[in-house]
mmCIF file of C-alpha atoms in Angstrom:
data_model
loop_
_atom_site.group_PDB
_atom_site.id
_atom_site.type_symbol
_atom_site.label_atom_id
_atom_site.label_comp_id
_atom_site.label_asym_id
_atom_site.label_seq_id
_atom_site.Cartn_x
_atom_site.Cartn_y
_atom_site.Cartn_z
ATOM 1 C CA UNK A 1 -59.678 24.133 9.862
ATOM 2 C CA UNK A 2 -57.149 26.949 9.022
ATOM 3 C CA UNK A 3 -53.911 25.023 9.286
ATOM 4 C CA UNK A 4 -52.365 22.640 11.228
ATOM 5 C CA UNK A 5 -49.440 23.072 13.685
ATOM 6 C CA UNK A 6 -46.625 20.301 14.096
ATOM 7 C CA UNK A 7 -42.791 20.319 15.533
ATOM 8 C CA UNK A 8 -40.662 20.428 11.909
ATOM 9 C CA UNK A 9 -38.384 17.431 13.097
ATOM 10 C CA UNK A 10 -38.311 14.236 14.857
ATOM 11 C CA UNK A 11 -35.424 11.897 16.435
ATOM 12 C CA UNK A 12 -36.400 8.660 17.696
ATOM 13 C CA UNK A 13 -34.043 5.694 18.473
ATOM 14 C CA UNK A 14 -34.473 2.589 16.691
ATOM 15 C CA UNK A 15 -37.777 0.733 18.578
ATOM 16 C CA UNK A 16 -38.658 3.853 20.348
ATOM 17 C CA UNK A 17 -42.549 5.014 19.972
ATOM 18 C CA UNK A 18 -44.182 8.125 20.030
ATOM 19 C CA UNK A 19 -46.985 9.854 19.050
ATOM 20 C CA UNK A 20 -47.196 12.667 16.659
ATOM 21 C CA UNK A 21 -48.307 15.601 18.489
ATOM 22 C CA UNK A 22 -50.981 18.075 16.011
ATOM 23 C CA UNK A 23 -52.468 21.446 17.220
ATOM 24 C CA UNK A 24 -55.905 21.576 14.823
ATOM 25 C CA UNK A 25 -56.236 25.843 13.845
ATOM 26 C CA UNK A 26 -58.889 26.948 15.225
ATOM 27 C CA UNK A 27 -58.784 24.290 18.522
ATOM 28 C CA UNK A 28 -62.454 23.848 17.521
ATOM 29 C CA UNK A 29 -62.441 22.563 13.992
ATOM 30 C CA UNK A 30 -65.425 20.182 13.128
ATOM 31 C CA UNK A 31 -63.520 18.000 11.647
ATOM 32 C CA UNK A 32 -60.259 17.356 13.109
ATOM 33 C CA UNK A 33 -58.857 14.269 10.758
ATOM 34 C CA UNK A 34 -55.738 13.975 9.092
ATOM 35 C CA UNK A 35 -54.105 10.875 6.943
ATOM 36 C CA UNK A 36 -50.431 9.744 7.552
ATOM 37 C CA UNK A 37 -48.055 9.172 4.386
ATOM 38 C CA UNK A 38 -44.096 8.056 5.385
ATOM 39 C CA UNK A 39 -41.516 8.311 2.702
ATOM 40 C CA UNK A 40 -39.368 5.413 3.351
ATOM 41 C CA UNK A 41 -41.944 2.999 5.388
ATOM 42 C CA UNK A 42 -38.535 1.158 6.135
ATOM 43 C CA UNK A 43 -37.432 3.405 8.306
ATOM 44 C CA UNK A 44 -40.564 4.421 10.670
ATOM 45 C CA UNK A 45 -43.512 2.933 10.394
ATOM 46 C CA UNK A 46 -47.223 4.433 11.941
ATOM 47 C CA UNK A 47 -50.614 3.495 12.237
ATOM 48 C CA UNK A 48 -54.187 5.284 12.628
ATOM 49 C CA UNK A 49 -53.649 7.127 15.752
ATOM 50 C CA UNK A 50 -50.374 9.000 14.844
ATOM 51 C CA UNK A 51 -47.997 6.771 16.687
ATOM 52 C CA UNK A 52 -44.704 6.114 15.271
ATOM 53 C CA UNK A 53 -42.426 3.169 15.544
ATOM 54 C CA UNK A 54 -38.543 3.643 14.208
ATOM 55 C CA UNK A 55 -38.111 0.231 12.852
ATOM 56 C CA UNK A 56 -34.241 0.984 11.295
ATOM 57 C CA UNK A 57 -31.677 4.049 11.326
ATOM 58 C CA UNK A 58 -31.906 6.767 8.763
ATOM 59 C CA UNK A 59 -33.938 9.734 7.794
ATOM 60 C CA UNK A 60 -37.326 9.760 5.845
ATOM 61 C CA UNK A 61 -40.592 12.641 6.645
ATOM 62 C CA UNK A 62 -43.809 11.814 8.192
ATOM 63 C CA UNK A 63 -46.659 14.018 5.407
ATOM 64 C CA UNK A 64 -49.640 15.158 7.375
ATOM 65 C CA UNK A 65 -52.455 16.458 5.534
ATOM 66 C CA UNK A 66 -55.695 17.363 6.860
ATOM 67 C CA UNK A 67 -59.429 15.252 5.589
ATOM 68 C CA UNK A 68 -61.278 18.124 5.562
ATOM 69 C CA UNK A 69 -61.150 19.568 2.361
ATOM 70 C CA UNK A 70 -58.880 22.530 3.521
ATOM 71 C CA UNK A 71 -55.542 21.173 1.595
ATOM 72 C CA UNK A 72 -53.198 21.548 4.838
ATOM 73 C CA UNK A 73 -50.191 19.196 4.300
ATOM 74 C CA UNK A 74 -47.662 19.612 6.811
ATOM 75 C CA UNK A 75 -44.072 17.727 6.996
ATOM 76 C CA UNK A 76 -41.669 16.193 9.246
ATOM 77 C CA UNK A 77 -38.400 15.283 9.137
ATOM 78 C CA UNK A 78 -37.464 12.227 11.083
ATOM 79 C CA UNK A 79 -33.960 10.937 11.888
ATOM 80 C CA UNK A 80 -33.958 7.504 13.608
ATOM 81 C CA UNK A 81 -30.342 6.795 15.418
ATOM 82 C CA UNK A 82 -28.993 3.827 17.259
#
């Protein structure tokens, strides 16, 4: 893998879910695996699969980085309202 694409920010209202959306450079990467690191685990939490769950208002960043040995670490900024 040569990078990783993501969308730079995030809002979600507190209880909403979604799931982060990753384009894996090239779209045919062998191994397309990443690990999920939250700032402030009070604010959002996610599990395994990418999904996120804003569990209180405020701001923290979601870290991406990819498994593969290529170093990619992406970032992004999440704001959780009311």
């Amino acid at each position: 893998m040569t990078d990783l694409e993501v969308t730079s920010e995030l809002k979600l209202e507190v209880g909403e879910t979604k799931k982060v959306s990753i384009n894996f450079i090239p779209s045919n990467s062998t191994n397309m695996k990443v690990d999920y690191k939250v700032l402030d685990d009070s604010i959002i939490s996610i599990n395994n699969d990418g999904t996120i769950t804003a569990l209180k208002q405020g701001n923290t960043k979601l870290r991406i980085s990819s498994l593969d040995g290529s170093n990619i670490v992406k970032e992004i900024l999440i704001t959780v309202i009311l």
